């Protein structure tokens, strides 16, 4: 089979500006496109805007402008938002474009010629928000369940598409191709619509007397095309159906991404339209859940709608992509919360991945002047085991992510990242250096560098910018992708000096978000300050870890201070501690204590101290007692 991949998002209505729900779908499509490109596919990504219909007509009227002017403006905002977010779509289709209108008319004519369109009379309950008629069964208390609006009964003469004719065929197709609509719950939803009562025919026109903003039917110029029949066709019109090269190349590999709100048009209208017009079906319909948020936080009247670009400027593009792709389990709803964004950035990106990179590159600078060391065959330092773990994580990641299960896939890569941090703790390169075991040190560092390179490569569809920084710092030129060579961990050039990358993922203080909230909640904040209490976010800024004392010496000229060497789990460092009157230096090595690891370095008695030990005393004059930790708690474990 050809390695071809074509991914689409819904084309968004231009009656409102982009919000985080649209951003999620578009980020997911961008990720899937890049992932497949990385895997060697010829990959194509389409998004765009849906511009016809009642809804846009009404919005334009409310803004005192024409539908076309209104659509131009909002469509431009969508396109620019995606560009500014670095989303790399290949094409942006607008349904008011000539190239689209022409294909819609062509397909309508085909369906008409095949005898699947008839003229008839129709009465039904119409929801402008959904742009469709509702059956009585679908309504809740006479209202549209999605828009909570009383539905008007409309009766008019219109054209109908014989959708019912394809009911049996579609049911069989979905049953025989269980992946056609995924995940399963949405396939079942469509099957239950199909297996319930008889499918009604689809009303596909609107009389121009009621609505003129649309595509005129090719066989009756008194009518425009129903917006869904028009919009769905974007997926082929953008490819240049029927003769375009892109159409021939990409169409049958199509992967549609939508949310659960528009399953029926995509799962029922669209396949039956394709069948009737004699086009092959799309590959899969991939349905995700909804991002739900606190109503108060998203209400327009409060003026605090979360805009995708604000998120990116506040947290960073890679960080936001990571949050969205990691946090939503495909098919389920997820909760949008900025606190969770901060946690994901701090724990997964800064602590796990960022720390791994920083520790490794700092040690490389210290021990090898920043240059890629040789791999010493006599000292493999678990090279085969690391390779095996990398392979299993990478394969899991690729297979889950390819099936749109990004969260599960990313978690598999993080298992590997966390293993690498443990690997450092286990081999303690600083100790190998001290013991003069250069060959072992070389192999350990080389294993780490190769692993980091592979991780950066594999995550590049998600961490687009940070991966590029890392990869270009580690290698002169980007490699052609070949999974086997990435998994072989033999990508780097011995002796090449790795460039500085800085802090890839700075830790964030939730306080920033808390402060924002504080504006709405000033009284609460004041009270907290009055009582001398701190927010949990303030506490979370302090990085307290279990450290092991390696060495302790008195400092000449001071009767209070000791100079300690400690293993913090991150590194080996010097601490100047005021405990000389309470402890003999000889009694200290081997003790596990608590270290404030992210304190700014301070010069004490002409010596630099990198952190502070925690000790306690009841009264001023008492001697400080070190807070000791049981030996079973691992060095480097973080207090939380
Ligand atoms: N114009 C139609 C689609 C036509 S496709 C041929 C439409 N547009 S829309 O602007 O309402 O976009 C709906 C889509 O936006 C959803 O299917 C989903 O992709 C995305 N989302 C909108 N709100 C969302 C959430 N709260 N959560 C997740 N995705 C959401 O329907």
XYZ file of C-alpha atoms and ligand atoms in Angstrom:
671
model
C 0.000 0.000 0.000
C 1.160 3.505 -0.772
C 2.324 5.486 2.183
C -0.186 8.304 1.798
C -1.981 10.139 4.592
C -4.675 12.784 4.313
C -6.035 14.414 7.480
C -8.872 16.922 7.776
C -10.520 19.038 10.472
C -14.133 20.136 10.327
C -14.374 23.415 8.465
C -15.339 25.880 11.170
C -18.360 28.154 11.041
C -17.433 31.776 10.632
C -20.037 33.047 13.066
C -17.596 33.091 15.968
C -13.858 33.438 16.484
C -11.618 30.427 17.108
C -11.631 29.047 20.633
C -9.761 26.243 22.327
C -12.152 23.529 21.060
C -11.325 24.411 17.456
C -7.673 24.757 18.413
C -7.569 21.238 19.854
C -8.928 19.592 16.709
C -6.554 21.585 14.527
C -3.538 20.822 16.737
C -4.427 17.120 16.671
C -4.636 17.191 12.868
C -1.306 19.005 12.665
C 0.296 16.439 14.973
C -1.103 13.514 12.955
C 0.158 15.048 9.732
C 3.647 15.601 11.120
C 3.733 12.166 12.736
C 2.980 10.501 9.422
C 5.463 12.683 7.593
C 8.056 11.572 10.139
C 7.092 7.973 9.452
C 7.770 8.459 5.771
C 4.237 9.100 4.532
C 3.298 11.585 1.881
C 1.101 13.538 4.273
C -1.486 16.238 3.553
C -3.447 18.379 6.013
C -6.609 20.327 5.183
C -8.575 22.793 7.287
C -10.827 25.726 6.419
C -14.078 27.558 7.057
C -17.768 26.834 6.503
C -19.353 30.042 5.312
C -22.877 29.504 3.986
C -26.212 29.022 5.679
C -28.661 30.742 7.994
C -26.277 31.037 10.864
C -23.730 33.159 9.001
C -26.452 35.147 7.321
C -27.891 36.075 10.701
C -24.492 36.840 12.257
C -23.609 39.129 9.333
C -26.927 40.925 9.637
C -26.375 41.389 13.368
C -23.026 42.990 12.592
C -24.515 45.229 9.915
C -22.458 43.731 7.122
C -22.851 41.389 4.141
C -22.350 37.653 4.570
C -19.340 37.710 2.233
C -17.617 40.558 4.080
C -18.362 38.954 7.382
C -17.083 35.561 6.204
C -13.906 37.155 4.796
C -13.108 38.744 8.120
C -13.717 35.752 10.402
C -12.206 33.251 7.994
C -9.087 35.436 7.941
C -8.948 35.300 11.736
C -9.133 31.496 11.725
C -6.397 31.197 9.142
C -4.123 33.662 10.882
C -4.668 32.020 14.263
C -3.566 28.648 12.940
C -0.587 30.211 11.172
C 0.465 32.099 14.284
C 0.221 28.868 16.255
C 2.627 27.266 13.805
C 0.061 24.792 12.465
C 1.322 23.600 9.144
C -1.787 22.990 7.035
C -1.307 22.370 3.319
C -4.535 24.019 2.250
C -7.236 26.205 3.752
C -10.569 25.793 1.991
C -13.417 28.290 2.131
C -16.859 27.197 0.994
C -17.472 30.573 -0.639
C -14.586 29.958 -3.019
C -15.296 29.312 -6.676
C -13.290 26.060 -6.703
C -15.573 24.667 -3.997
C -18.888 25.909 -5.375
C -18.145 24.343 -8.721
C -17.537 20.891 -7.211
C -20.667 21.089 -5.068
C -22.727 21.769 -8.187
C -21.007 18.962 -10.042
C -21.720 16.438 -7.299
C -25.305 17.621 -6.912
C -25.817 17.135 -10.617
C -24.379 13.603 -10.437
C -26.649 12.655 -7.549
C -29.600 14.250 -9.350
C -28.814 12.371 -12.559
C -28.621 9.091 -10.701
C -32.213 9.643 -9.583
C -31.434 10.126 -5.900
C -32.888 13.640 -5.623
C -36.596 14.422 -5.721
C -38.805 17.459 -5.123
C -41.234 17.253 -2.266
C -42.873 18.962 0.591
C -41.473 18.940 4.066
C -42.536 20.025 7.482
C -40.154 19.850 10.397
C -38.640 21.478 13.437
C -35.668 23.535 12.410
C -32.728 24.617 14.557
C -30.726 27.472 13.109
C -27.832 26.727 15.473
C -27.470 23.178 14.116
C -28.610 24.103 10.629
C -30.828 21.050 10.529
C -34.310 19.710 11.063
C -35.047 17.736 14.193
C -37.401 14.827 14.536
C -39.836 14.953 17.455
C -37.896 12.165 19.100
C -34.673 14.141 18.964
C -36.160 17.224 20.618
C -36.182 17.749 24.358
C -39.269 19.613 25.630
C -39.762 21.018 22.162
C -36.224 22.368 22.187
C -32.955 21.586 20.454
C -30.894 19.671 23.037
C -27.683 21.440 22.004
C -28.936 24.999 21.795
C -31.722 24.926 24.344
C -33.837 26.937 21.956
C -37.510 26.403 21.092
C -37.705 25.001 17.579
C -39.907 26.479 14.902
C -42.083 24.258 12.758
C -41.369 25.060 9.134
C -43.160 23.691 6.127
C -41.875 24.261 2.632
C -41.274 22.664 -0.765
C -37.744 21.448 -1.154
C -35.383 18.981 -2.771
C -34.593 15.767 -0.961
C -31.727 13.328 -1.134
C -32.802 9.668 -0.912
C -30.625 8.882 2.053
C -32.977 6.138 3.214
C -32.051 4.113 0.135
C -28.557 3.586 1.543
C -29.507 2.698 5.096
C -28.921 -1.053 4.718
C -25.749 -0.624 2.721
C -24.250 1.782 5.295
C -25.203 -0.453 8.218
C -23.444 -3.370 6.515
C -20.394 -1.290 5.698
C -19.958 -0.074 9.275
C -20.513 -3.549 10.672
C -17.995 -5.075 8.299
C -15.406 -2.317 8.928
C -15.406 -1.853 12.661
C -12.728 0.860 12.480
C -14.589 3.008 9.956
C -15.909 5.154 12.807
C -13.753 5.182 15.911
C -13.594 4.954 18.855
C -16.219 2.283 19.325
C -18.746 4.346 21.270
C -19.324 6.593 18.252
C -19.572 3.663 15.859
C -22.258 2.291 18.162
C -23.973 5.661 18.244
C -24.192 5.701 14.443
C -25.242 2.060 14.279
C -28.035 2.690 16.718
C -29.259 5.616 14.595
C -29.198 3.298 11.578
C -30.789 0.340 13.281
C -33.478 2.340 15.005
C -36.271 3.606 12.870
C -36.122 4.131 9.105
C -33.681 6.827 8.072
C -35.429 9.905 6.771
C -34.465 11.410 3.450
C -32.314 14.503 3.724
C -33.694 17.896 2.804
C -30.861 19.430 0.771
C -32.199 22.769 -0.386
C -33.465 26.081 0.946
C -35.755 28.314 -1.096
C -34.007 31.566 -2.011
C -37.072 33.412 -0.802
C -35.974 32.442 2.720
C -32.200 32.256 2.345
C -30.078 33.386 -0.558
C -26.596 33.048 0.965
C -25.532 29.693 -0.464
C -24.707 27.698 -3.571
C -27.461 27.724 -6.188
C -28.690 24.245 -7.127
C -27.517 23.329 -10.637
C -30.966 22.044 -11.548
C -33.176 24.762 -10.006
C -31.975 28.304 -9.545
C -34.700 29.188 -7.084
C -32.956 27.185 -4.399
C -29.616 27.184 -2.615
C -27.895 24.087 -1.265
C -28.395 23.034 2.347
C -25.243 24.013 4.219
C -24.258 20.486 5.323
C -24.554 19.049 1.814
C -22.343 21.942 0.697
C -19.833 21.825 3.565
C -19.034 18.093 3.592
C -17.960 18.304 -0.033
C -15.014 20.526 0.995
C -13.035 17.371 1.755
C -12.923 16.521 -1.955
C -13.289 19.951 -3.549
C -10.065 21.074 -1.885
C -8.269 18.172 -3.536
C -9.478 19.203 -6.977
C -12.148 16.521 -7.512
C -12.687 14.947 -10.016
C -9.501 15.226 -12.059
C -7.007 16.795 -9.664
C -3.807 14.901 -8.940
C -4.275 15.481 -5.234
C -7.728 13.993 -5.333
C -6.425 10.868 -7.018
C -3.509 10.571 -4.660
C -5.008 11.403 -1.281
C -8.739 10.924 -1.221
C -9.188 7.309 -0.252
C -6.681 7.592 2.622
C -8.757 10.393 4.202
C -8.789 10.582 7.991
C -11.516 12.926 9.159
C -11.223 14.354 12.664
C -14.340 15.780 14.296
C -15.817 16.135 17.780
C -18.858 14.247 18.963
C -21.217 17.108 18.031
C -21.151 16.382 14.315
C -21.140 12.599 14.165
C -24.430 12.280 12.283
C -23.540 14.432 9.259
C -20.122 12.762 8.983
C -21.186 9.225 9.854
C -24.451 9.118 7.870
C -24.961 12.022 5.438
C -21.433 11.992 4.058
C -20.941 8.265 3.299
C -24.360 8.037 1.653
C -23.649 11.171 -0.418
C -20.342 9.674 -1.548
C -21.969 6.374 -2.397
C -24.710 8.005 -4.425
C -22.262 10.214 -6.336
C -20.061 7.194 -7.059
C -17.042 8.329 -5.041
C -14.986 6.009 -2.841
C -15.553 6.376 0.906
C -13.153 8.131 3.258
C -10.724 6.029 5.281
C -11.853 6.647 8.877
C -13.958 8.988 10.928
C -12.075 9.818 14.132
C -14.241 11.314 16.832
C -12.996 13.080 19.928
C -14.862 14.310 22.992
C -15.426 17.803 24.252
C -13.240 20.110 26.257
C -15.445 21.289 29.064
C -14.707 24.329 31.076
C -15.973 26.213 33.943
C -18.898 28.235 32.581
C -17.869 31.287 34.528
C -14.408 31.209 33.061
C -15.606 30.976 29.495
C -18.522 33.316 29.521
C -18.273 36.043 26.929
C -20.042 38.553 29.112
C -17.232 38.298 31.652
C -14.829 38.991 28.816
C -12.604 36.093 29.745
C -12.960 33.593 26.908
C -9.786 31.538 26.579
C -8.242 32.399 23.243
C -5.846 29.865 21.735
C -3.211 32.478 20.950
C -3.299 33.865 24.489
C -2.566 30.387 25.782
C 0.371 30.041 23.442
C 1.829 33.377 24.424
C 1.349 32.613 28.106
C 2.705 29.060 28.120
C 4.504 28.424 24.827
C 3.449 26.610 21.673
C 5.055 23.235 22.427
C 3.711 23.329 25.961
C 0.134 23.864 24.757
C 0.418 21.142 22.138
C 1.754 18.809 24.803
C -1.088 19.642 27.195
C -3.825 19.075 24.618
C -2.402 15.891 23.164
C -1.474 14.390 26.525
C -4.476 15.409 28.568
C -7.416 14.282 26.436
C -8.102 10.561 26.185
C -9.313 10.111 22.648
C -13.085 9.792 22.513
C -13.712 11.041 26.062
C -14.440 14.522 27.315
C -11.696 16.355 29.172
C -11.619 19.250 31.564
C -9.813 22.374 30.527
C -7.908 23.947 33.370
C -4.912 26.246 33.409
C -3.783 24.693 36.675
C -3.467 21.387 34.877
C -1.481 23.072 32.089
C 0.963 24.354 34.711
C 1.203 20.921 36.349
C 1.853 19.194 33.046
C 4.540 21.733 32.190
C 6.201 21.488 35.589
C 6.045 17.757 36.107
C 6.288 16.241 32.659
C 8.153 18.814 30.639
C 10.358 20.648 33.151
C 10.945 17.903 35.679
C 11.066 14.760 33.570
C 12.228 15.769 30.110
C 13.824 19.171 30.767
C 15.778 17.905 33.742
C 17.025 14.897 31.817
C 18.374 17.142 29.086
C 19.890 19.687 31.455
C 21.535 17.168 33.724
C 22.991 15.313 30.778
C 24.283 18.376 28.968
C 25.693 19.904 32.158
C 27.594 16.705 32.901
C 28.775 16.540 29.310
C 30.190 20.052 29.628
C 31.856 19.200 32.882
C 33.326 15.823 31.995
C 33.856 15.992 28.236
C 34.022 19.666 27.433
C 30.620 19.350 25.750
C 31.830 16.829 23.166
C 30.104 13.574 22.262
C 32.213 10.872 23.928
C 33.156 7.557 22.360
C 31.065 4.555 23.062
C 33.363 2.108 24.842
C 32.473 -1.444 23.804
C 34.073 -2.928 26.911
C 31.736 -0.828 29.076
C 28.311 -1.050 27.411
C 26.508 0.367 30.492
C 23.239 -1.426 29.686
C 23.233 -0.229 26.090
C 21.211 -3.221 24.901
C 18.668 -2.791 27.623
C 18.231 0.892 26.826
C 17.850 0.056 23.154
C 15.217 -2.503 24.005
C 13.294 -0.023 26.137
C 13.554 2.651 23.481
C 12.198 0.264 20.871
C 9.287 -0.822 22.978
C 8.374 2.749 23.981
C 8.741 4.040 20.434
C 6.658 1.239 18.963
C 3.935 1.757 21.561
C 3.992 5.502 20.942
C 3.749 5.141 17.181
C 1.022 2.560 17.225
C -1.187 4.379 19.758
C -0.614 7.788 18.195
C -1.301 6.478 14.691
C -4.697 5.352 15.977
C -5.295 8.873 17.395
C -4.679 7.681 20.962
C -2.136 10.424 21.561
C -2.383 10.366 25.331
C -1.508 6.687 25.622
C 1.232 7.034 23.028
C 2.905 9.988 24.731
C 2.783 8.186 28.063
C 4.812 5.358 26.532
C 7.563 7.799 25.558
C 7.546 9.293 29.028
C 8.124 5.849 30.519
C 11.388 5.878 28.617
C 12.251 9.449 29.662
C 11.660 8.578 33.305
C 13.782 5.479 32.921
C 16.651 7.623 31.644
C 16.462 9.801 34.746
C 16.675 6.665 36.851
C 19.578 5.491 34.743
C 21.516 8.628 35.715
C 20.719 8.036 39.373
C 21.841 4.448 39.044
C 25.156 5.087 37.267
C 25.960 8.403 38.967
C 28.297 9.761 36.302
C 29.833 12.222 38.823
C 30.957 9.248 40.884
C 32.395 7.473 37.840
C 34.300 10.659 37.085
C 35.645 10.891 40.594
C 36.721 7.278 40.522
C 38.487 7.867 37.231
C 36.347 5.293 35.419
C 36.477 7.212 32.164
C 35.489 4.369 29.852
C 32.307 3.638 31.812
C 31.593 7.364 32.057
C 31.955 7.709 28.275
C 29.502 4.911 27.590
C 26.952 6.145 30.093
C 27.051 9.657 28.670
C 26.935 8.415 25.089
C 23.926 6.226 25.889
C 22.177 9.213 27.414
C 22.936 11.503 24.495
C 21.832 8.982 21.888
C 18.639 8.350 23.852
C 17.876 12.066 24.115
C 18.432 12.462 20.388
C 16.014 9.621 19.657
C 13.418 11.046 22.038
C 13.717 14.492 20.441
C 13.305 12.952 17.014
C 10.295 10.847 17.930
C 8.559 13.697 19.763
C 9.218 16.239 17.027
C 5.648 16.082 15.646
C 4.477 17.323 19.053
C 7.342 19.357 20.572
C 7.990 20.999 17.243
C 10.251 23.825 18.396
C 12.067 22.245 21.323
C 12.834 19.096 19.360
C 14.263 21.163 16.536
C 16.470 23.094 18.990
C 17.708 19.881 20.565
C 18.324 18.029 17.347
C 20.180 20.846 15.727
C 22.289 21.337 18.867
C 23.261 17.668 18.772
C 23.938 17.114 15.100
C 25.160 19.079 12.191
C 22.343 18.238 9.858
C 18.949 16.665 10.236
C 18.828 12.988 9.417
C 16.525 11.409 6.926
C 13.989 9.552 8.950
C 14.486 5.892 9.305
C 12.990 4.334 12.379
C 15.549 1.546 12.518
C 18.485 3.933 12.568
C 16.853 6.051 15.271
C 16.269 2.920 17.313
C 19.851 1.759 16.807
C 21.027 4.727 18.905
C 23.982 5.384 16.651
C 23.131 8.797 15.358
C 25.660 11.123 16.884
C 29.115 11.983 15.756
C 31.943 11.312 18.144
C 33.814 14.460 19.149
C 31.053 16.804 17.936
C 30.587 19.634 20.405
C 26.959 19.925 21.387
C 25.656 23.465 21.396
C 24.027 25.135 24.370
C 20.259 24.693 24.444
C 19.366 26.694 27.549
C 16.322 25.784 29.601
C 13.850 24.165 27.232
C 10.865 24.162 29.553
C 11.085 26.735 32.341
C 9.191 25.800 35.473
C 6.097 27.878 35.977
C 4.562 29.224 39.065
C 0.899 28.606 39.376
C 0.953 31.895 41.202
C 0.695 33.653 37.831
C -2.601 31.943 37.194
C -3.582 32.364 40.823
C -2.896 36.061 40.565
C -5.173 36.278 37.571
C -7.868 34.579 39.563
C -7.054 36.806 42.485
C -8.260 39.751 40.479
C -11.716 38.279 40.559
C -11.296 37.135 44.071
C -9.419 39.885 45.817
C -11.122 39.479 49.157
C -10.100 35.868 49.483
C -6.507 36.676 48.665
C -6.350 39.454 51.222
C -7.669 37.192 53.890
C -5.020 34.596 53.079
C -2.294 37.180 53.429
C -3.729 38.476 56.666
C -3.586 35.082 58.251
C -0.011 34.550 57.105
C -0.990 31.566 55.001
C 0.594 30.668 51.701
C -1.092 29.196 48.679
C -0.235 25.646 47.727
C 1.132 27.162 44.515
C 3.672 29.141 46.525
C 4.745 26.050 48.374
C 5.053 24.141 45.100
C 7.753 26.564 43.971
C 10.146 25.116 46.504
C 11.979 22.049 45.307
C 12.719 19.962 48.404
C 14.496 16.680 47.776
C 16.043 13.807 49.640
C 19.833 14.153 49.430
C 22.616 11.972 50.731
C 25.594 13.458 52.534
C 28.817 12.223 50.941
C 31.429 14.235 52.812
C 31.574 16.819 55.623
C 34.437 19.094 56.713
C 34.903 21.958 59.090
C 35.533 25.374 57.619
C 38.619 27.042 58.951
C 37.872 30.130 60.964
C 34.223 29.257 61.591
C 32.931 27.325 64.562
C 29.374 27.154 63.227
C 29.759 26.114 59.612
C 30.407 22.817 57.865
C 31.152 22.320 54.197
C 29.166 19.342 52.906
C 29.229 17.432 49.651
C 25.801 15.987 48.927
C 24.281 13.811 46.245
C 20.990 15.544 45.377
C 19.894 12.914 42.898
C 20.255 15.624 40.243
C 23.945 16.226 40.778
C 26.666 16.381 43.372
C 26.919 19.758 45.058
C 28.415 21.778 47.872
C 26.294 23.043 50.746
C 27.491 25.292 53.554
C 25.437 24.465 56.635
C 25.396 26.015 60.105
C 25.402 22.752 62.028
C 29.028 22.491 63.216
C 28.094 22.917 66.861
C 25.537 20.147 66.708
C 27.263 17.506 64.564
C 30.738 16.017 64.217
C 31.670 15.998 60.546
C 32.577 12.295 60.772
C 29.047 11.375 61.866
C 27.392 12.828 58.772
C 28.394 10.897 55.618
C 25.718 8.400 54.633
C 22.867 10.310 56.243
C 19.870 11.090 54.105
C 18.510 14.552 54.724
C 16.189 17.103 53.097
C 17.653 19.658 50.734
C 16.089 22.816 49.324
C 17.432 22.224 45.833
C 16.317 25.314 43.939
C 17.599 28.013 46.273
C 19.687 30.689 44.564
C 23.377 29.958 45.288
C 24.783 32.075 48.136
C 28.337 32.890 49.205
C 28.880 32.047 52.852
C 32.269 32.551 54.418
C 33.797 33.007 50.963
C 32.394 29.669 49.847
C 29.513 29.108 47.454
C 26.567 27.124 48.792
C 24.145 25.481 46.348
C 21.053 24.961 48.442
C 20.090 24.546 52.065
C 19.601 21.611 54.374
C 16.488 21.443 56.485
C 17.049 21.358 60.223
C 14.751 22.148 63.120
C 15.037 23.723 66.526
C 12.429 24.640 69.064
C 13.974 27.654 70.705
C 16.460 30.148 69.500
C 19.305 28.836 71.624
C 18.713 25.158 70.743
C 21.040 23.232 68.514
C 19.639 22.506 65.068
C 18.574 18.925 64.464
C 18.816 17.694 60.888
C 15.607 16.305 59.432
C 16.730 12.814 58.593
C 14.970 10.602 56.116
C 14.723 6.851 56.287
C 17.325 5.156 54.117
C 14.647 3.411 52.063
C 13.567 6.736 50.521
C 15.542 7.122 47.285
C 18.044 9.928 46.894
C 16.559 12.632 44.671
C 12.941 11.855 45.669
C 10.974 15.092 45.686
C 8.815 16.215 48.558
C 5.257 16.765 47.395
N -19.195 23.872 10.186
C -19.418 22.679 10.904
C -18.519 21.567 10.442
C -18.601 21.240 8.987
S -17.468 20.020 8.537
C -17.868 19.596 7.004
C -19.179 22.923 12.388
N -18.410 23.964 12.709
S -18.020 24.417 14.208
O -17.374 25.699 14.082
O -19.159 24.363 15.061
O -16.945 23.402 14.674
C -17.269 22.204 15.343
C -15.986 21.501 15.671
O -15.141 22.348 16.472
C -16.130 20.252 16.522
O -16.509 19.130 15.776
C -14.750 20.159 17.089
O -13.850 19.716 16.127
C -14.451 21.590 17.442
N -14.973 21.954 18.754
C -15.795 22.979 19.033
N -15.981 23.039 20.390
C -15.302 22.064 20.996
C -15.061 21.696 22.346
N -15.579 22.330 23.372
N -14.256 20.636 22.553
C -13.659 19.959 21.533
N -13.856 20.299 20.267
C -14.712 21.297 19.946
O -19.657 22.150 13.184
